[in-house]
Short mmCIF file of C-alpha atoms and ligand atoms in Angstrom, two decimals:
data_model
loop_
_atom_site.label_atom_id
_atom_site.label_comp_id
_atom_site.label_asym_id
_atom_site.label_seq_id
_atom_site.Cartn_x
_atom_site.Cartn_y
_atom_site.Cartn_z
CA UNK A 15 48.76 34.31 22.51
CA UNK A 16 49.10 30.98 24.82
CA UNK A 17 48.26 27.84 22.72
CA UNK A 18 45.69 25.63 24.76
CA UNK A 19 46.25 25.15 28.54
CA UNK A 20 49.71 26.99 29.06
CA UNK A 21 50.28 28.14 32.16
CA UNK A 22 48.17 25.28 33.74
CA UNK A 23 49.63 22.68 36.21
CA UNK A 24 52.25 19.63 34.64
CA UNK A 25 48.96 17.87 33.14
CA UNK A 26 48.22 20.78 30.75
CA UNK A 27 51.77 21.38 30.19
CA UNK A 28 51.38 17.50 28.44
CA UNK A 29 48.46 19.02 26.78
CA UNK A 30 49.66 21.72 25.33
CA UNK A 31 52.78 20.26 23.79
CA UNK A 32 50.66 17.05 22.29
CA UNK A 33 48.22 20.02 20.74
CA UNK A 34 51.25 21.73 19.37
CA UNK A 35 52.48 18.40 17.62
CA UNK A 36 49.23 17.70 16.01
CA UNK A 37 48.40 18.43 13.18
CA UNK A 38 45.74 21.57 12.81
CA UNK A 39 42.93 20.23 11.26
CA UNK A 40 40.09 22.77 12.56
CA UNK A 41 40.51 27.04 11.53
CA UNK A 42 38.35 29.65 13.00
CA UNK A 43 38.00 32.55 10.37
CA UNK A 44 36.66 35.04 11.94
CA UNK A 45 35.30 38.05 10.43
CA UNK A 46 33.50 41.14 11.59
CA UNK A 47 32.38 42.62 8.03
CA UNK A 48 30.32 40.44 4.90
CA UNK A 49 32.19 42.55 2.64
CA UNK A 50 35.44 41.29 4.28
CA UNK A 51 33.85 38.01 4.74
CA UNK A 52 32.38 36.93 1.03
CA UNK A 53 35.81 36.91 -1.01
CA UNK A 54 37.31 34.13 1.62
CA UNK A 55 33.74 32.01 1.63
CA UNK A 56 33.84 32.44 -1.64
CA UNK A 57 37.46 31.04 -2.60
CA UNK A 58 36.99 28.15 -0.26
CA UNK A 59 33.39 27.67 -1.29
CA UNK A 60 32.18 27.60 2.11
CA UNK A 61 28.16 26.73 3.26
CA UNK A 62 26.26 28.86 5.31
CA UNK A 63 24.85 26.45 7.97
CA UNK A 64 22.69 27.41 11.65
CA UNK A 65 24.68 25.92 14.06
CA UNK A 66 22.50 24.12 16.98
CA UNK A 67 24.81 26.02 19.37
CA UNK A 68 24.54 29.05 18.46
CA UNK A 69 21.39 30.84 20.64
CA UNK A 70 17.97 31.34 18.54
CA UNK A 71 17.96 34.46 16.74
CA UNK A 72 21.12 35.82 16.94
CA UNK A 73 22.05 37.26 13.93
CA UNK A 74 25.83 35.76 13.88
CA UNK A 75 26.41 33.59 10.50
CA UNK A 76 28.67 30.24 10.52
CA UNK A 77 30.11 29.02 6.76
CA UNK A 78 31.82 26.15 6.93
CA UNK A 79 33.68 23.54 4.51
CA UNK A 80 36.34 21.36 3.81
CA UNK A 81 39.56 22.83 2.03
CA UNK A 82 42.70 20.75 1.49
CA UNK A 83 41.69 18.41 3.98
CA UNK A 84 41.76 21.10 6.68
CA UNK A 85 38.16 21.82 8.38
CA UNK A 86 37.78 26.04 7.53
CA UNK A 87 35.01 27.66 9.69
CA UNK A 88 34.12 31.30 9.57
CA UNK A 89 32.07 32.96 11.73
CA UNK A 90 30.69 36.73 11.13
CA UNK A 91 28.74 38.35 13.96
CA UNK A 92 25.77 39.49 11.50
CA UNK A 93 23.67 42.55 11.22
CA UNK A 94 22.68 44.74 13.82
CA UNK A 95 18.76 43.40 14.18
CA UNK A 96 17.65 46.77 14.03
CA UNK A 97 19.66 49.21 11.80
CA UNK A 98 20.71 46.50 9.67
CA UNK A 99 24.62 47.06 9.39
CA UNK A 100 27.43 44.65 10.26
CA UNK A 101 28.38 44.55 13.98
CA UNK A 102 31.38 45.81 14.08
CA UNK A 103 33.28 46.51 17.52
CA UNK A 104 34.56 44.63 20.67
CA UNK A 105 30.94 43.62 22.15
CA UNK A 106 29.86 41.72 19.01
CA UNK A 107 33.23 40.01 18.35
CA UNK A 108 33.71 39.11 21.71
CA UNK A 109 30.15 37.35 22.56
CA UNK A 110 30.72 36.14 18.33
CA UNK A 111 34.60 34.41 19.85
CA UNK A 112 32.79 32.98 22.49
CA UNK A 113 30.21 31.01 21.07
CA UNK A 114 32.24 30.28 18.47
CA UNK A 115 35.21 28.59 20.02
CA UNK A 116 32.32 26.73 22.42
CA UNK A 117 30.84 25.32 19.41
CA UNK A 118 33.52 24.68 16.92
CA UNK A 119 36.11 23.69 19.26
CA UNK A 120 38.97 25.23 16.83
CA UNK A 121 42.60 24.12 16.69
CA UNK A 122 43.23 27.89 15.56
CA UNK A 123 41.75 31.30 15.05
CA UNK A 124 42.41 33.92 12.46
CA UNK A 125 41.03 37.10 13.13
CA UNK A 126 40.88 38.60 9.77
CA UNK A 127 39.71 42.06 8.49
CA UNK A 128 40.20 45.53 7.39
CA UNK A 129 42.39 48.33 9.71
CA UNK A 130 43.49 51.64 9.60
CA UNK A 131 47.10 52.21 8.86
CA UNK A 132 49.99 54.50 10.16
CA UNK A 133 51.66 56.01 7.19
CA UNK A 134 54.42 57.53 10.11
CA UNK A 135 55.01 53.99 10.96
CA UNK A 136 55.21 52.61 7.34
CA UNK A 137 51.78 51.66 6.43
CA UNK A 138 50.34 52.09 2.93
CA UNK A 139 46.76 51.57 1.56
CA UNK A 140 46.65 47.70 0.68
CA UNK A 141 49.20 46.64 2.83
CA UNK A 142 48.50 43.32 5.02
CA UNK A 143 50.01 42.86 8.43
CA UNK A 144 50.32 39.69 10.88
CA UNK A 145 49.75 41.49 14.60
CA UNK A 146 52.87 40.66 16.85
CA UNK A 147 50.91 42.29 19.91
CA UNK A 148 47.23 43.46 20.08
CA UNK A 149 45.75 45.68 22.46
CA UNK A 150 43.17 47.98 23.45
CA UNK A 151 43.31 52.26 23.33
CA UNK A 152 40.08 53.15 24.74
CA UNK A 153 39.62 51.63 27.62
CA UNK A 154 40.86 54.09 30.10
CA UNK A 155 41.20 53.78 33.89
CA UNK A 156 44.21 55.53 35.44
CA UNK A 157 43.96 53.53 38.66
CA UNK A 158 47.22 51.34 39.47
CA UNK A 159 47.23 47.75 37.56
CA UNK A 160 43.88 48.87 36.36
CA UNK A 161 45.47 50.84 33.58
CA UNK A 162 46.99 47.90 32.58
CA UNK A 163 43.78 45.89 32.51
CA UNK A 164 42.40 48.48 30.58
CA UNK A 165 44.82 48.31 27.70
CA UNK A 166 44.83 44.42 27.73
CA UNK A 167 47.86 43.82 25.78
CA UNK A 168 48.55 40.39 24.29
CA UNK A 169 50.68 38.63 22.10
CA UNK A 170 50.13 36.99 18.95
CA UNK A 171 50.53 33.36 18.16
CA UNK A 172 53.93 33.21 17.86
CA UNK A 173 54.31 32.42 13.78
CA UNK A 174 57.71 32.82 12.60
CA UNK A 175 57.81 30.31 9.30
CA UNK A 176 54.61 31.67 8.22
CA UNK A 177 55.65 35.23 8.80
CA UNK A 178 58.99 33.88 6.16
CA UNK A 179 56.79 32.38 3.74
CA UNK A 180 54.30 35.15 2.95
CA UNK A 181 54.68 38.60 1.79
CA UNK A 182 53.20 40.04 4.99
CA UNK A 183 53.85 43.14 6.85
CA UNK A 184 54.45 42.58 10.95
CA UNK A 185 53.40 45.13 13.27
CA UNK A 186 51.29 45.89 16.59
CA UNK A 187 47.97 46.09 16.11
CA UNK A 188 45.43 48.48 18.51
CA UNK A 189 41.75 48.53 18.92
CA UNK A 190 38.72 50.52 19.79
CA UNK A 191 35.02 50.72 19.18
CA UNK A 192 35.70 54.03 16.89
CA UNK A 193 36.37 53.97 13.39
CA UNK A 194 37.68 57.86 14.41
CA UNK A 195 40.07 58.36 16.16
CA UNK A 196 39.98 61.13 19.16
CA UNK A 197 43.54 63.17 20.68
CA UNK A 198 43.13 60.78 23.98
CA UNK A 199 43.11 57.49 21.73
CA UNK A 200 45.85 58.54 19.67
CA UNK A 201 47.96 58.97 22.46
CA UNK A 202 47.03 55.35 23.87
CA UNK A 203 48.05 54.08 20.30
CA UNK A 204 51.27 55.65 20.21
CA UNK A 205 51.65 54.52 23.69
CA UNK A 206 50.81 50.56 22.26
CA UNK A 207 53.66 51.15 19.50
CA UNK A 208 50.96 50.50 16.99
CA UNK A 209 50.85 50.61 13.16
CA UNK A 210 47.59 49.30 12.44
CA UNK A 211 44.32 49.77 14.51
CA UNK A 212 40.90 47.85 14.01
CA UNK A 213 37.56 47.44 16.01
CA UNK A 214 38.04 43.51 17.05
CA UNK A 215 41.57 42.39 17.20
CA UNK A 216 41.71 42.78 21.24
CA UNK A 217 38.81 41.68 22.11
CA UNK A 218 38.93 38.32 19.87
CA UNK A 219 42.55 37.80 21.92
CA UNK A 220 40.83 38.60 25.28
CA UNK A 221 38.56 35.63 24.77
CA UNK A 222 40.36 33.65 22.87
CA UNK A 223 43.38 33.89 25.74
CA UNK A 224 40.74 33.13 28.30
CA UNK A 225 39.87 29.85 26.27
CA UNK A 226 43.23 28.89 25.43
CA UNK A 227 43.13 29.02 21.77
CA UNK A 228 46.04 30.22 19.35
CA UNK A 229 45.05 33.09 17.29
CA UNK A 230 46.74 34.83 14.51
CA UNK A 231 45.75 38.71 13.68
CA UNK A 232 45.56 39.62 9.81
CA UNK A 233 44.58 43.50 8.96
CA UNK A 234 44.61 44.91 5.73
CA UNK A 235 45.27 48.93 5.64
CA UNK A 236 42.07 50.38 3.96
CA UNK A 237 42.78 53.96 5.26
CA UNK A 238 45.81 56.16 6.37
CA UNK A 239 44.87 57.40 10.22
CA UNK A 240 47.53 59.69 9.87
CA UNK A 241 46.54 60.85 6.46
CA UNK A 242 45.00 64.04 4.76
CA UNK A 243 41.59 62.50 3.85
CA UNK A 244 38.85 61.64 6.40
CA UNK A 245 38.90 58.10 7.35
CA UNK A 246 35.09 56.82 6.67
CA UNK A 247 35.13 58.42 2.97
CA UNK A 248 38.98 56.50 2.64
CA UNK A 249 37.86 53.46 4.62
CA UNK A 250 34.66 53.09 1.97
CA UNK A 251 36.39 54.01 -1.51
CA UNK A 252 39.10 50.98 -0.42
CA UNK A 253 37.09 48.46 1.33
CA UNK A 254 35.91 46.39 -1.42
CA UNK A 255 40.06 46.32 -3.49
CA UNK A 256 41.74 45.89 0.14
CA UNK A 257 39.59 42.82 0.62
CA UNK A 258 40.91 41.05 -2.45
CA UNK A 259 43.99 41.80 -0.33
CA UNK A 260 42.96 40.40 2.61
CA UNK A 261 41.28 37.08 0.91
CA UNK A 262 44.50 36.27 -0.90
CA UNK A 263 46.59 36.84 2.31
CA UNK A 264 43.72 34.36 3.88
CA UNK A 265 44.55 31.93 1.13
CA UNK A 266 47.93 32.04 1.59
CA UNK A 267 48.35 31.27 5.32
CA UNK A 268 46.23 28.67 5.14
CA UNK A 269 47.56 26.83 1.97
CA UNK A 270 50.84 27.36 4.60
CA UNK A 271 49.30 25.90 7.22
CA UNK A 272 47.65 22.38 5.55
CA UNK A 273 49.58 19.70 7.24
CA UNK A 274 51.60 21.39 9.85
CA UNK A 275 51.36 21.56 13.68
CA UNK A 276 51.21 24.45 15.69
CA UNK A 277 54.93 24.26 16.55
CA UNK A 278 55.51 24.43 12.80
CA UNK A 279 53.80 27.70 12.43
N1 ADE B 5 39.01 49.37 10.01
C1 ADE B 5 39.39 49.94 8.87
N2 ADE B 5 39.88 51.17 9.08
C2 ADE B 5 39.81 51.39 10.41
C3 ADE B 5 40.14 52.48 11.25
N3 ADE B 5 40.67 53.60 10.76
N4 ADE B 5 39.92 52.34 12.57
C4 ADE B 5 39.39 51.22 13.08
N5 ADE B 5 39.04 50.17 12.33
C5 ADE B 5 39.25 50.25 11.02
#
């Protein structure tokens, strides 16, 4: 994904390279399950706060604190006002992305969570993956340049010394508002070249590309699509061990990423 201002006239040009040699002092976590969410705001001790920008009575929760000198935010959209469970999926995250980056102004984003895994592609139950490439597989409109609007595909935040330093897998990353997965999505993920699919990733990109804001994509396999067992009984027997998974991977990229610039990523 573009860091801040590229593709902008010679002024942002200027801007984007002094953003890239400063240092990062301002993360975006965010996060579209609590279960996913409480192991990182508990490591970093983070403080639920209301944030005066956010609109009155949305349900969306901001935890914020200081770690290692580096400003950590994390954002989770809430529960659904009326049934009461997390909301998950692209319309949440995106409005969530929006208000967030208005509010908190972040140097960077990390779009953490949970994902379902190709075991045909190399994924495992556990593994954790840094998205090269995110983009949409159910969002279908076979109209010329259309179809490509549809799928929405973006790159990553371009991270290669991080990518060195931690134990992560790399891989493309697809999304839809299904935790299922029908025969016309599967052949849109194939089509992506993915390995790992979630509910946010492409939507958090879409936003945070209009916005200009480097974001990083880090999934942690909680279910084989491609398995023998059905995904919602796999996804729930593994969510609560894969995010132990997911906060330590967290941990790790940011302990990487105290004192260092963008460029240094
Ligand atoms: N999150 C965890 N598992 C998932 C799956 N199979 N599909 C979409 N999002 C997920």
């Amino acid at each position: 994904m573009a860091p801040h201002g590229e593709g902008s006239d010679a002024a942002g040009d200027t801007t984007v390279v002094q953003a890239e040699q400063r240092p990062i002092s301002n993360i975006l976590l965010i996060i579209a399950m609590q279960t996913e969410a409480m192991p990182v705001v508990n490591k970093f001790q983070l403080e639920e706060d209301q944030h005066a920008a956010f609109p009155k009575g949305v349900p969306w929760v901001w935890y914020h604190g200081v770690y290692n000198d580096l400003n950590i935010n994390l954002v989770w959209p809430g529960k659904d006002p009326i049934l009461g469970v997390d909301s998950v999926g692209t319309v949440s995250a995106s409005l969530l992305t929006y208000a967030a980056i208005q509010a908190l102004q972040p140097d960077l984003i990390i779009n953490a969570g949970t994902a379902g895994g190709f075991k045909a592609k190399g994924a495992s139950i556990g593994d954790v993956y840094l998205a090269s490439d995110v983009a949409f597989h159910d969002r279908r409109i076979p109209i010329p340049v259309f179809d490509l609007y549809g799928v929405g595909l973006r790159k990553a935040y371009s991270t290669p010394n991080l990518l060195k330093e931690l134990n992560l897998k790399v891989g493309k990353l697809s999304t839809g508002d299904s935790l299922d997965m029908s025969p016309q999505d599967e052949a849109t993920i194939t089509a992506n070249d993915a390995v790992v699919k979630d509910m946010e990733g492409a939507a958090v990109a879409y936003v945070a590309d209009l916005l200009k804001v480097p974001t990083i994509f880090v999934k942690a396999v909680t279910d084989v699509v491609d398995g023998d067992k059905p995904t919602a009984e796999e996804f729930l027997q593994n969510l609560a061990a894969v995010t132990a998974a997911l906060e330590q991977a967290v941990t790790q990229a940011i302990d990487f990423i105290k004192g260092k610039c963008l460029s240094e990523l």
